[in-house]
mmCIF file of C-alpha atoms in Angstrom:
data_model
loop_
_atom_site.group_PDB
_atom_site.id
_atom_site.type_symbol
_atom_site.label_atom_id
_atom_site.label_comp_id
_atom_site.label_asym_id
_atom_site.label_seq_id
_atom_site.Cartn_x
_atom_site.Cartn_y
_atom_site.Cartn_z
ATOM 1 C CA MET F 1 0.141 0.284 0.051
ATOM 2 C CA LYS F 2 2.573 2.129 0.601
ATOM 3 C CA GLY F 3 5.031 1.822 -1.884
ATOM 4 C CA ASN F 4 7.618 -0.091 -0.213
ATOM 5 C CA LEU F 5 10.302 -0.575 -3.060
ATOM 6 C CA GLU F 6 12.242 -3.764 -1.030
ATOM 7 C CA SER F 7 8.434 -5.477 -0.994
ATOM 8 C CA VAL F 8 7.886 -4.729 -4.645
ATOM 9 C CA SER F 9 11.254 -5.135 -5.375
ATOM 10 C CA ILE F 10 10.991 -9.159 -4.780
ATOM 11 C CA LEU F 11 7.181 -9.418 -5.473
ATOM 12 C CA LEU F 12 8.683 -8.690 -9.125
ATOM 13 C CA ASP F 13 12.096 -11.162 -8.484
ATOM 14 C CA PHE F 14 9.031 -13.631 -8.118
ATOM 15 C CA GLY F 15 7.190 -12.882 -11.537
ATOM 16 C CA ALA F 16 4.495 -10.850 -9.313
ATOM 17 C CA GLU F 17 1.879 -9.685 -12.341
ATOM 18 C CA VAL F 18 2.195 -5.513 -12.083
ATOM 19 C CA ARG F 19 -1.292 -4.996 -13.632
ATOM 20 C CA VAL F 20 -2.785 -6.584 -11.041
ATOM 21 C CA VAL F 21 -6.260 -5.117 -9.947
ATOM 22 C CA ASN F 22 -7.016 -5.623 -6.585
ATOM 23 C CA LEU F 23 -10.581 -5.280 -5.334
ATOM 24 C CA LYS F 24 -11.676 -2.154 -5.470
ATOM 25 C CA GLY F 25 -10.233 -1.922 -9.037
ATOM 26 C CA GLN F 26 -6.420 -0.491 -8.403
ATOM 27 C CA THR F 27 -3.161 -1.788 -10.059
ATOM 28 C CA PRO F 28 -0.222 -1.106 -7.897
ATOM 29 C CA ILE F 29 1.012 1.734 -10.044
ATOM 30 C CA SER F 30 -2.543 3.203 -9.670
ATOM 31 C CA ARG F 31 -2.289 2.957 -5.931
ATOM 32 C CA LEU F 32 0.811 4.548 -6.058
ATOM 33 C CA VAL F 33 -0.078 7.373 -8.045
ATOM 34 C CA ALA F 34 -2.967 8.128 -5.169
ATOM 35 C CA LEU F 35 -0.376 8.226 -2.639
ATOM 36 C CA LEU F 36 1.857 10.368 -4.505
ATOM 37 C CA VAL F 37 -1.422 12.553 -5.248
ATOM 38 C CA ARG F 38 -2.120 13.236 -1.092
ATOM 39 C CA GLY F 39 1.454 14.356 -1.421
ATOM 40 C CA LEU F 40 2.853 11.182 0.943
ATOM 41 C CA GLY F 41 4.912 10.020 -0.914
ATOM 42 C CA THR F 42 8.828 10.707 -0.705
ATOM 43 C CA GLU F 43 11.865 9.868 -2.478
ATOM 44 C CA ARG F 44 11.440 5.666 -1.965
ATOM 45 C CA GLU F 45 8.197 5.758 -3.733
ATOM 46 C CA ASP F 46 9.149 7.440 -6.756
ATOM 47 C CA SER F 47 11.846 4.758 -7.017
ATOM 48 C CA CYS F 48 9.260 2.384 -6.728
ATOM 49 C CA PHE F 49 7.274 4.006 -9.124
ATOM 50 C CA ASP F 50 10.420 3.638 -11.459
ATOM 51 C CA LEU F 51 10.715 0.425 -11.150
ATOM 52 C CA LEU F 52 6.804 -0.493 -11.610
ATOM 53 C CA HIS F 53 7.104 1.591 -14.743
ATOM 54 C CA ARG F 54 9.746 -0.696 -16.414
ATOM 55 C CA ALA F 55 8.323 -3.676 -15.338
ATOM 56 C CA ILE F 56 4.938 -2.649 -16.918
ATOM 57 C CA GLY F 57 6.323 -1.048 -20.008
ATOM 58 C CA HIS F 58 3.324 0.863 -20.333
ATOM 59 C CA PHE F 59 0.091 1.807 -17.652
ATOM 60 C CA GLU F 60 -2.813 3.974 -18.705
ATOM 61 C CA LEU F 61 -4.369 6.136 -15.436
ATOM 62 C CA ARG F 62 -6.617 7.839 -18.424
ATOM 63 C CA LYS F 63 -10.912 7.414 -18.270
ATOM 64 C CA ASN F 64 -12.528 8.185 -21.250
ATOM 65 C CA GLY F 65 -8.928 10.469 -22.354
ATOM 66 C CA SER F 66 -8.818 12.385 -18.651
ATOM 67 C CA MET F 67 -6.403 11.796 -15.709
ATOM 68 C CA PRO F 68 -8.307 11.401 -12.944
ATOM 69 C CA TRP F 69 -9.522 14.338 -10.980
ATOM 70 C CA GLU F 70 -7.354 13.975 -7.999
ATOM 71 C CA VAL F 71 -4.059 13.822 -10.294
ATOM 72 C CA THR F 72 -5.243 17.170 -11.872
ATOM 73 C CA ARG F 73 -5.002 18.554 -8.568
ATOM 74 C CA ASP F 74 -0.762 18.404 -8.910
ATOM 75 C CA GLN F 75 0.079 19.874 -11.754
ATOM 76 C CA GLN F 76 3.710 18.592 -12.005
ATOM 77 C CA LEU F 77 2.481 15.054 -10.980
ATOM 78 C CA CYS F 78 -0.293 15.548 -13.707
ATOM 79 C CA GLU F 79 2.171 16.170 -16.819
ATOM 80 C CA LYS F 80 4.471 14.270 -15.859
ATOM 81 C CA LEU F 81 2.275 11.336 -15.947
ATOM 82 C CA THR F 82 0.559 12.321 -18.595
ATOM 83 C CA ARG F 83 3.335 12.414 -20.834
ATOM 84 C CA LEU F 84 4.048 8.723 -19.493
ATOM 85 C CA CYS F 85 0.521 7.637 -20.004
ATOM 86 C CA SER F 86 0.198 9.628 -23.701
ATOM 87 C CA ALA F 87 3.879 7.830 -24.900
ATOM 88 C CA PRO F 88 3.259 4.470 -26.144
ATOM 89 C CA GLY F 89 5.566 1.672 -24.965
ATOM 90 C CA THR F 90 8.497 1.083 -27.284
ATOM 91 C CA LEU F 91 9.045 -2.489 -28.324
ATOM 92 C CA GLN F 92 12.062 -3.037 -26.301
ATOM 93 C CA THR F 93 10.121 -2.518 -22.875
ATOM 94 C CA LEU F 94 6.621 -4.394 -24.194
ATOM 95 C CA SER F 95 9.169 -7.270 -24.696
ATOM 96 C CA ARG F 96 10.684 -7.017 -21.631
ATOM 97 C CA TYR F 97 6.977 -7.202 -20.049
ATOM 98 C CA ALA F 98 5.936 -10.479 -22.406
ATOM 99 C CA VAL F 99 9.269 -12.170 -21.711
ATOM 100 C CA ARG F 100 8.518 -11.586 -17.583
ATOM 101 C CA ARG F 101 5.146 -12.132 -17.831
ATOM 102 C CA SER F 102 5.641 -15.674 -20.470
ATOM 103 C CA LEU F 103 8.275 -17.116 -17.124
ATOM 104 C CA GLY F 104 5.633 -17.235 -14.812
ATOM 105 C CA VAL F 105 5.730 -17.004 -10.857
ATOM 106 C CA ARG F 106 9.182 -18.402 -9.743
ATOM 107 C CA PHE F 107 12.385 -16.631 -9.124
ATOM 108 C CA LEU F 108 13.185 -14.990 -12.040
ATOM 109 C CA PRO F 109 16.439 -13.934 -11.545
ATOM 110 C CA GLU F 110 17.174 -18.542 -12.122
ATOM 111 C CA ALA F 111 15.113 -17.987 -14.660
ATOM 112 C CA VAL F 112 16.630 -15.828 -16.460
ATOM 113 C CA LYS F 113 20.072 -17.189 -16.255
ATOM 114 C CA GLN F 114 18.787 -19.924 -18.243
ATOM 115 C CA LEU F 115 17.813 -17.968 -21.098
ATOM 116 C CA PRO F 116 20.202 -18.131 -23.401
ATOM 117 C CA LEU F 117 20.510 -14.635 -23.882
ATOM 118 C CA PRO F 118 23.895 -11.702 -24.099
ATOM 119 C CA THR F 119 24.554 -10.705 -20.194
ATOM 120 C CA CYS F 120 23.386 -6.849 -20.466
ATOM 121 C CA LEU F 121 19.741 -8.631 -21.869
ATOM 122 C CA LYS F 122 18.775 -10.714 -18.620
ATOM 123 C CA GLU F 123 19.707 -7.558 -16.487
ATOM 124 C CA TYR F 124 17.392 -5.738 -18.811
ATOM 125 C CA VAL F 125 14.789 -8.530 -18.316
ATOM 126 C CA LEU F 126 15.934 -8.687 -14.906
ATOM 127 C CA LEU F 127 14.997 -4.568 -14.208
ATOM 128 C CA LEU F 128 18.693 -3.999 -13.426
ATOM 129 C CA SER F 129 19.748 -1.528 -16.418
#
């Protein structure tokens, strides 16, 4: 709930789905954005947001083309999120998401180690670069 960077990192290492939705219809990124909008975010939450963004490739917060009203109250955050939501995910970032998802729920550092890929690509898939 608070965007605990270590917890998010461990969950991602074990193949957690970043597009999962809770009972309130919130994804990890939308829940984190709600925290940032309230001014409760710190540098650690920003780092957590960046990690989730790298893991997901592309995300959408807009409803009917507009940002939620809560987000529009913080102009700097709204501009940042609008830029991120407006830009389509690159083939590279979307491929990383697809590879991570195809590996399933398991310890990804071990699974990726077995892939016939150069080290730089393995690090990219593991969100290390």
